Short mmCIF file of C-alpha atoms in Angstrom, two decimals:
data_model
loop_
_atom_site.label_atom_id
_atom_site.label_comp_id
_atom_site.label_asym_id
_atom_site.label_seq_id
_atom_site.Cartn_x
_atom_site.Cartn_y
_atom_site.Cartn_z
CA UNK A 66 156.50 136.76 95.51
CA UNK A 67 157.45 135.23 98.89
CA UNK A 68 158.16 131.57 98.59
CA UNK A 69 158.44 129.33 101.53
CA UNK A 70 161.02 126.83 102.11
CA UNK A 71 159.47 125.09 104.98
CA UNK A 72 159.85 121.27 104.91
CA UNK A 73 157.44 119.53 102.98
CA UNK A 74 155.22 122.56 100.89
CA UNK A 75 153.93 120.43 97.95
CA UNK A 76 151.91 121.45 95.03
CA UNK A 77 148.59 119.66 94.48
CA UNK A 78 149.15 115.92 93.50
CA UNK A 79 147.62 116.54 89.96
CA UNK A 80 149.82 118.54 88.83
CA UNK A 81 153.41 117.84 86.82
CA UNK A 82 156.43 119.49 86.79
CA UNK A 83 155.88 119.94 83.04
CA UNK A 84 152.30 121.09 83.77
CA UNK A 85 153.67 123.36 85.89
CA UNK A 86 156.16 124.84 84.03
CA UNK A 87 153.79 125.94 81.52
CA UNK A 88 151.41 127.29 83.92
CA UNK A 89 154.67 129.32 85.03
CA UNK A 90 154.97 130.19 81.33
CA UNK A 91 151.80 131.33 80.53
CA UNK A 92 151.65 134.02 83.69
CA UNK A 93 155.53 135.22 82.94
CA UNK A 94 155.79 134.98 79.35
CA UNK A 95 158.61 137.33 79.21
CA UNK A 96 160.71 135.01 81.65
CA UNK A 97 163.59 133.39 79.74
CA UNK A 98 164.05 129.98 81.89
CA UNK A 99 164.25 126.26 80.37
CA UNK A 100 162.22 123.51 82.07
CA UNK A 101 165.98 122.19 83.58
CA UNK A 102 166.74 125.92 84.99
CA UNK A 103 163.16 126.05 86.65
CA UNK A 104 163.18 122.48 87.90
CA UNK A 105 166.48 123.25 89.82
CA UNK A 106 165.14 126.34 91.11
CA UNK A 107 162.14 124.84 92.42
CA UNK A 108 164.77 121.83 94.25
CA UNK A 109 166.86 124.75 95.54
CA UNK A 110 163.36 125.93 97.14
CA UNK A 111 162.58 122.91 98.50
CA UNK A 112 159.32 122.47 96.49
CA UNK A 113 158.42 118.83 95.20
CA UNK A 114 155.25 116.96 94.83
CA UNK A 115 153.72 115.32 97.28
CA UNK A 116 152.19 111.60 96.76
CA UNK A 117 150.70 109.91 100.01
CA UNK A 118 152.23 106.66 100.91
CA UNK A 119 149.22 105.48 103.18
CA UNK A 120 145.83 105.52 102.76
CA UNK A 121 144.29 109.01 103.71
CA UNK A 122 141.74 109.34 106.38
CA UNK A 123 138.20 109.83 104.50
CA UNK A 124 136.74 111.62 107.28
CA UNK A 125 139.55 114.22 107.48
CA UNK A 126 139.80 114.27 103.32
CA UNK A 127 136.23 115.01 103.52
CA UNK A 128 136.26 118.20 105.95
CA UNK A 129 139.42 119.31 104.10
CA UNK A 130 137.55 119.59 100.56
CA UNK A 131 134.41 120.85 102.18
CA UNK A 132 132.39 124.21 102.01
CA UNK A 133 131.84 125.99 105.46
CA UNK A 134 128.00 125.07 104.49
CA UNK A 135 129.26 121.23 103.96
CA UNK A 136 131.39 121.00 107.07
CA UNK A 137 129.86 119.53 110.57
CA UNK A 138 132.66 120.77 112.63
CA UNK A 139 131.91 118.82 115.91
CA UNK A 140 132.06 115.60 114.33
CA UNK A 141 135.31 116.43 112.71
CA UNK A 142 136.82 117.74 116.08
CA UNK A 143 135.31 114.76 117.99
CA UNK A 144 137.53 112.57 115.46
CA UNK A 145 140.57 114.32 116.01
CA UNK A 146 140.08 113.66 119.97
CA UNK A 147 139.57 110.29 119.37
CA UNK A 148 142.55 109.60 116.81
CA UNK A 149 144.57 111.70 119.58
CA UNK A 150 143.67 109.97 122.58
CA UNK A 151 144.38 106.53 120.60
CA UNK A 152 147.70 107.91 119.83
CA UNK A 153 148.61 109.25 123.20
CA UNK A 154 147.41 105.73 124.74
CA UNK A 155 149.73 103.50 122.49
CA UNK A 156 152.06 106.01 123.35
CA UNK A 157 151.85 105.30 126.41
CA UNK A 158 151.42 101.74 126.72
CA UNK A 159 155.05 101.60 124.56
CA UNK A 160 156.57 103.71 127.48
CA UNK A 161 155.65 101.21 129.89
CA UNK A 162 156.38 98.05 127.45
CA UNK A 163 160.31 99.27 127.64
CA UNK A 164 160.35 100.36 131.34
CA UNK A 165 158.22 96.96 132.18
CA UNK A 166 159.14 93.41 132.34
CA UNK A 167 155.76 92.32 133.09
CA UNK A 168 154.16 94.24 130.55
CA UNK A 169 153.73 93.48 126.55
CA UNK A 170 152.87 96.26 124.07
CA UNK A 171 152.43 95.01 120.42
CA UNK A 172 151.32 96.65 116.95
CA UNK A 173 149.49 94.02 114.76
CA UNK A 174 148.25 94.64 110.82
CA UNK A 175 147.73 93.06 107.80
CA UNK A 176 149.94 94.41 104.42
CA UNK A 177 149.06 95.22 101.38
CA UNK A 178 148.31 91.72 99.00
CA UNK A 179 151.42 90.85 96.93
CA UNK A 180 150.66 88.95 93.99
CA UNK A 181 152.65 86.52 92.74
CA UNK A 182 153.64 86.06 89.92
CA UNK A 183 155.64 88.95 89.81
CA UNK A 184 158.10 90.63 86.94
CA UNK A 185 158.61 93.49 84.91
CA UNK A 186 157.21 91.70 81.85
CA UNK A 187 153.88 93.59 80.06
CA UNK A 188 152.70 89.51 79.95
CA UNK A 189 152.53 89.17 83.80
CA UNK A 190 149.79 91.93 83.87
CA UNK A 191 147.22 90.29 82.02
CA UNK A 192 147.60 86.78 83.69
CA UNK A 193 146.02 85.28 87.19
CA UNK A 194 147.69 85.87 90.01
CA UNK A 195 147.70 84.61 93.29
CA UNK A 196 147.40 86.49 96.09
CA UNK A 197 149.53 85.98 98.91
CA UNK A 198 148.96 87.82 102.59
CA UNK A 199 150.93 89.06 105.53
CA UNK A 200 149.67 89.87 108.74
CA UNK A 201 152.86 91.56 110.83
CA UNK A 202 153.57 92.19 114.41
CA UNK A 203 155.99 94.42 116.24
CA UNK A 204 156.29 94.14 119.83
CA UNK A 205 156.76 98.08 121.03
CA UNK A 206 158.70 96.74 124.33
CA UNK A 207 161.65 94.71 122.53
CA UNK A 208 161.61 95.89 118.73
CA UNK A 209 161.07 92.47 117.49
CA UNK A 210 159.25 91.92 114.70
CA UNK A 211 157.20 88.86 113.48
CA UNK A 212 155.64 87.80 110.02
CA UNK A 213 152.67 84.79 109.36
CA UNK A 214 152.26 84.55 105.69
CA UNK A 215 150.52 82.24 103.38
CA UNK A 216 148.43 82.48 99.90
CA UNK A 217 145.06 82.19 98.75
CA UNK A 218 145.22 78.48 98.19
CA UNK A 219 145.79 77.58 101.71
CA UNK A 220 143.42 79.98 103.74
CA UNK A 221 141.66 83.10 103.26
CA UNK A 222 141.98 86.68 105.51
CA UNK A 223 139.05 86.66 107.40
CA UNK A 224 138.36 86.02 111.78
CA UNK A 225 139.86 82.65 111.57
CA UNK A 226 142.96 83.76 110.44
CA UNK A 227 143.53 86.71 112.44
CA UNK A 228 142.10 84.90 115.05
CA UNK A 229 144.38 82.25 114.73
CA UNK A 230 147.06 84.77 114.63
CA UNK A 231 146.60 86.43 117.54
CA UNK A 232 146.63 82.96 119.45
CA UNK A 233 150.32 82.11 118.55
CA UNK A 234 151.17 85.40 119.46
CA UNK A 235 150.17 84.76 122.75
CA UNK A 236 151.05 81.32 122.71
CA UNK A 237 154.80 82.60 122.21
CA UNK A 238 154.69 85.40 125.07
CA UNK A 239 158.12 85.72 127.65
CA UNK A 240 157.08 83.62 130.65
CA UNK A 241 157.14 86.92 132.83
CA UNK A 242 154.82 89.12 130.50
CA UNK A 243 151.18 88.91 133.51
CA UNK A 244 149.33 91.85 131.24
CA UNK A 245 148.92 92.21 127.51
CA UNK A 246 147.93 95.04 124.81
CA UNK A 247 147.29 94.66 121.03
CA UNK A 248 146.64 97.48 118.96
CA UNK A 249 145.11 96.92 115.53
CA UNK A 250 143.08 99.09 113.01
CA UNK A 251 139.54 98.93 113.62
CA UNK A 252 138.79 96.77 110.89
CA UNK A 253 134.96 94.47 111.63
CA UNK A 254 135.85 91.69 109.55
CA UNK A 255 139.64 90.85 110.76
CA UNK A 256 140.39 92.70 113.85
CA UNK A 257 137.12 94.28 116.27
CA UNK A 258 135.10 91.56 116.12
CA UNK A 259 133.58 88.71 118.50
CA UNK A 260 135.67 85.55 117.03
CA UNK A 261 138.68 87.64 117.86
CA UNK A 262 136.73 87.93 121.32
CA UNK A 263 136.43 84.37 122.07
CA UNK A 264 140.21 83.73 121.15
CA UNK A 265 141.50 85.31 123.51
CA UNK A 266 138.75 83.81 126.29
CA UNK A 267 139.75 80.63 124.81
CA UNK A 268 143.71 81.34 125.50
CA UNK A 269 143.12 83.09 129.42
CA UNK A 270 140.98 80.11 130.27
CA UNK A 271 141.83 77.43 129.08
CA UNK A 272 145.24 77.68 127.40
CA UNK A 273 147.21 79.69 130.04
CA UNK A 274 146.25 77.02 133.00
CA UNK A 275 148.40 73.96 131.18
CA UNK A 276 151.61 76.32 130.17
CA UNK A 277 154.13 77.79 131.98
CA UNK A 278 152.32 81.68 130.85
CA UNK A 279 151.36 83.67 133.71
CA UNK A 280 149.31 86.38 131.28
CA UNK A 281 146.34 87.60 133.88
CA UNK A 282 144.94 89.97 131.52
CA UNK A 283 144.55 90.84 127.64
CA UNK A 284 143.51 94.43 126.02
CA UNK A 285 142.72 94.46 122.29
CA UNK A 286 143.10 98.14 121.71
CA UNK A 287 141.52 99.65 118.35
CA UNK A 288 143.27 103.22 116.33
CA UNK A 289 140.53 105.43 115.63
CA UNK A 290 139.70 104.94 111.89
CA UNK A 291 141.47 106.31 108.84
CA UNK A 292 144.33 106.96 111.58
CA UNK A 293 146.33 103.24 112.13
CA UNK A 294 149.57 104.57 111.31
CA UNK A 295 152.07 102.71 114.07
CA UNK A 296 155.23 100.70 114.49
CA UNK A 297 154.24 97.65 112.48
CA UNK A 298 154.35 100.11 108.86
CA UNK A 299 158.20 99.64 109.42
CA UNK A 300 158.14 95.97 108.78
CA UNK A 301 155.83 96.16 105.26
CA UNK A 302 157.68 99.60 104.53
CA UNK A 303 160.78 97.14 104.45
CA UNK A 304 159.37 94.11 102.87
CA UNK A 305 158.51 96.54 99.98
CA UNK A 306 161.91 98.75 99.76
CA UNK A 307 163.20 94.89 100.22
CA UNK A 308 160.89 93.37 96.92
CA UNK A 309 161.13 96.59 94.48
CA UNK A 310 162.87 95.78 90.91
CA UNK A 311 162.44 92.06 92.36
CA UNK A 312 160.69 89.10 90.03
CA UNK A 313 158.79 86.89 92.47
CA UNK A 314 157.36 83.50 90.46
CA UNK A 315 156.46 81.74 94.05
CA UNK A 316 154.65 82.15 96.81
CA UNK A 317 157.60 81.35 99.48
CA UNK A 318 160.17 83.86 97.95
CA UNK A 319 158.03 86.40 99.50
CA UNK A 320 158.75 85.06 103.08
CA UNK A 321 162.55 84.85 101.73
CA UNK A 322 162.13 88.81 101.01
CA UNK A 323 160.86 89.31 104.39
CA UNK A 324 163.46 87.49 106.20
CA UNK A 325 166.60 89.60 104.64
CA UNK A 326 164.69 92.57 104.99
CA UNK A 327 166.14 94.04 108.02
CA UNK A 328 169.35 92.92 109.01
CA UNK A 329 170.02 94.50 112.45
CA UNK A 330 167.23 93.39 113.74
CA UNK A 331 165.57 90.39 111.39
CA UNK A 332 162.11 89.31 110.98
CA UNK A 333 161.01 86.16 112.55
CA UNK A 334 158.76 84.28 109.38
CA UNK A 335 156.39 81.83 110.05
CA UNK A 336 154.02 79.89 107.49
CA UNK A 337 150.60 79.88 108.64
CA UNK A 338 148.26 77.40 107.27
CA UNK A 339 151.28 74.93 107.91
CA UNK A 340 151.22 71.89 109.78
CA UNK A 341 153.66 73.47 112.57
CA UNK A 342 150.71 76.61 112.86
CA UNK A 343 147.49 75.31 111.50
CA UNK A 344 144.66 77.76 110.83
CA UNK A 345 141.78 77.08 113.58
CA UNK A 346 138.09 77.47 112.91
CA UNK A 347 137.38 80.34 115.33
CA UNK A 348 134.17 80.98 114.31
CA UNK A 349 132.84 77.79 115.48
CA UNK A 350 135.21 78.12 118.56
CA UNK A 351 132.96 81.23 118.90
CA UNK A 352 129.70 80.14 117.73
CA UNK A 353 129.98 77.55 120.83
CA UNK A 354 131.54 79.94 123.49
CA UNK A 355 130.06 82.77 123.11
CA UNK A 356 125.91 83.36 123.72
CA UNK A 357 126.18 87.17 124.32
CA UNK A 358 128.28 89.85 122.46
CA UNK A 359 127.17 92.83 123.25
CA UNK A 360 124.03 93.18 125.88
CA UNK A 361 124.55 94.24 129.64
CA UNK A 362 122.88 95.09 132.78
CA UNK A 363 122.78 98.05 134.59
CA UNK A 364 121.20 100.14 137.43
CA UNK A 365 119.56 103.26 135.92
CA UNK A 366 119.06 106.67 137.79
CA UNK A 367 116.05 105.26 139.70
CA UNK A 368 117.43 102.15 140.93
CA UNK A 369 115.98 99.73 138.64
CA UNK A 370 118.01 96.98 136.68
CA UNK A 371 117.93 97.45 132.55
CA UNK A 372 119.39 95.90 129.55
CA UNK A 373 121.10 97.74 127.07
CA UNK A 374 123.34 96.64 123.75
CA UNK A 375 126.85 98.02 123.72
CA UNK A 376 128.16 99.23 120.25
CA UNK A 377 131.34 97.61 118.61
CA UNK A 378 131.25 100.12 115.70
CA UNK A 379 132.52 103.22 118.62
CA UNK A 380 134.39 100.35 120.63
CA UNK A 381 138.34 101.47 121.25
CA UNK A 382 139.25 98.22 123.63
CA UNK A 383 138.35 94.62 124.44
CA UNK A 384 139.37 93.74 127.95
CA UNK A 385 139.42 90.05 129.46
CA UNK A 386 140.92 88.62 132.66
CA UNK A 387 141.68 85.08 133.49
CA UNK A 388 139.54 82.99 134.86
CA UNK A 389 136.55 85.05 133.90
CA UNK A 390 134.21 84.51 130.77
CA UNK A 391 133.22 88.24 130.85
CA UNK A 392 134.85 91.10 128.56
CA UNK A 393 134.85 94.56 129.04
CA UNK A 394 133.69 96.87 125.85
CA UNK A 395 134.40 100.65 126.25
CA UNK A 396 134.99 103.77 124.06
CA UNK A 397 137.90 104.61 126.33
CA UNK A 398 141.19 102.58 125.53
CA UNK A 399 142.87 103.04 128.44
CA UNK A 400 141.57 100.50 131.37
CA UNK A 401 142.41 102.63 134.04
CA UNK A 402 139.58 104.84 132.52
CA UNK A 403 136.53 102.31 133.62
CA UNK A 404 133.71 105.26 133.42
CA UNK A 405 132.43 103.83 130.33
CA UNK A 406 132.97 100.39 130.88
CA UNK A 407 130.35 97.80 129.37
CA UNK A 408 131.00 94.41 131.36
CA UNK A 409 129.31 91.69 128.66
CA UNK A 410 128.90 88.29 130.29
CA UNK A 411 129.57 86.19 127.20
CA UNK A 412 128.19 83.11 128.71
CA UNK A 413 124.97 84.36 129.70
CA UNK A 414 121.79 84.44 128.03
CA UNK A 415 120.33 87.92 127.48
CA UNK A 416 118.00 89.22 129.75
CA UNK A 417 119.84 87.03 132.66
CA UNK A 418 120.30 88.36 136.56
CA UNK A 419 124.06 89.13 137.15
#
């Protein structure tokens, strides 16, 4: 038999290598080979077993465990454009974030919960735990790398959070950055959603006119879904090579973790739900901003105005400029694509003349 050493063949992940030792037995019977002799072979061969550090796309799990009498090939292919065309964009946009001084690029996502407490003891399992979040960004122009933690007892992980987030990280912009783009997983409760939305309308017109910021515009940029893999994986995938074989009894050693987690380039820490960056209530900041999320006018084929409701759930970017209440919804993340561009006048009633 021909057996391939290409990088990364795997076996399926429910197998063992004693399960598949006596598989191997059972067809060669005659083969004299202990289990040590085989499992250096199969080393030698470059055959392991595969276990998936990330969270696999369900879409793409699906159409690989389908029949050809299961499978709806268009809407698998249409995916695959979409996830590529995300990829390609942030791509992109971290070209220009490293040949731009005007321009910020940044990754943003929430990590796994860590509980604390944490320890090798059979005890810890069975008690409470408290849960303690992380919600990381990595700026793709500079490499730098930012952490706002805090635990169950002082806030929770919902739009006011994230929202809240997403305000110091604008708040904390270089003074020459005039154009902004945050990618996130698509994610309705924390990240594509309309308290998010009024955030940033909050920060362009309001904020940015009593600081020394010159942002003009902000792009929330959304991965197509199962497929968020980006920049900002480094910092957790450090925070937990950085934790392992660790016993964690509090809360704050988790920020200590983060902190001496990369030492070439460290991670900035900062405590949210502190009285230095206090959570805001974003929802009500939206609730009195923001009248319309998602209807807009247009002129149809025959020259007549209509109203039509945009969809968030296909939504790939969030555009907003200074000085203007309106935000842009399209399927297309790159702006400089506007032929699906859904201008939403936020402070309009529905039904209203533009």
């Amino acid at each position: 038999a021909v057996v391939s050493t290409q990088s990364g063949h795997y076996g399926r992940a429910s197998l063992t290598l004693a399960k598949l030792f006596k598989l191997f037995k059972e067809k060669h019977p005659g083969v004299k080979i202990g289990l040590t002799s085989y499992s250096n072979i199969l080393n030698s061969l470059n055959i392991g077993f595969y276990k998936p550090k990330n969270d696999q796309c369900d879409q793409c799990t699906s159409y690989k465990n389908s029949s050809k009498e299961e499978i709806d090939l268009l809407l698998y292919i249409e995916h695959i454009e979409r996830k590529d065309m995300c990829r390609n964009c942030k791509d992109a946009d971290k070209i220009k974030a490293k040949a731009c001084d005007n321009f910020g690029a940044y990754t943003i996502d929430m990590e796994a919960v860590n509980s604390c407490p944490k320890a090798a003891s059979g005890e810890f399992y069975y008690i409470t735990k408290l849960a303690c979040y992380n919600l990381s960004c990595y700026n793709l122009g500079t490499d730098e790398k930012t952490c706002f933690m805090w635990d169950q007892t002082q806030a929770n992980r919902g739009p006011d959070e994230i929202g809240s987030c997403l305000l110091y990280i604008l708040r904390n912009l270089p003074e020459n950055i005039t154009d902004v783009v945050i990618w996130a997983d698509s994610c309705g409760g924390q990240n594509r959603n309309k308290e998010n939305a009024a955030a940033i309308l909050h920060f362009l017109n309001v904020e940015v006119s009593n600081t020394a910021l010159h942002v003009k515009t902000v792009h929330l940029k959304y991965f197509e879904r199962g497929h968020n893999e980006s920049e900002v994986d480094t910092i957790h995938h450090m925070i937990e090579a950085s934790k392992k074989n660790q016993e964690i009894y509090l809360p704050d050693r988790y920020k200590e973790i983060a902190r001496s987690a990369s030492t070439k380039n460290p991670i900035k820490v900062f405590s949210l739900a502190s009285y230095e960056y206090p959570v805001y209530d974003v929802h009500a900041l939206c609730k009195s901003t923001i009248i319309n999320r998602n209807r807009y006018r247009f002129i149809d084929h025959e020259g007549k105005p209509k109203v039509n409701e945009a969809s968030w759930l296909s939504a790939k970017r969030l555009s907003f400029a200074k000085g203007s209440r309106a935000m842009t919804i399209s399927t297309l993340p790159d702006p400089e694509r506007t032929d699906d561009d859904k201008v939403i006048l936020t402070d309009r009633k529905v039904g209203c003349v533009i």
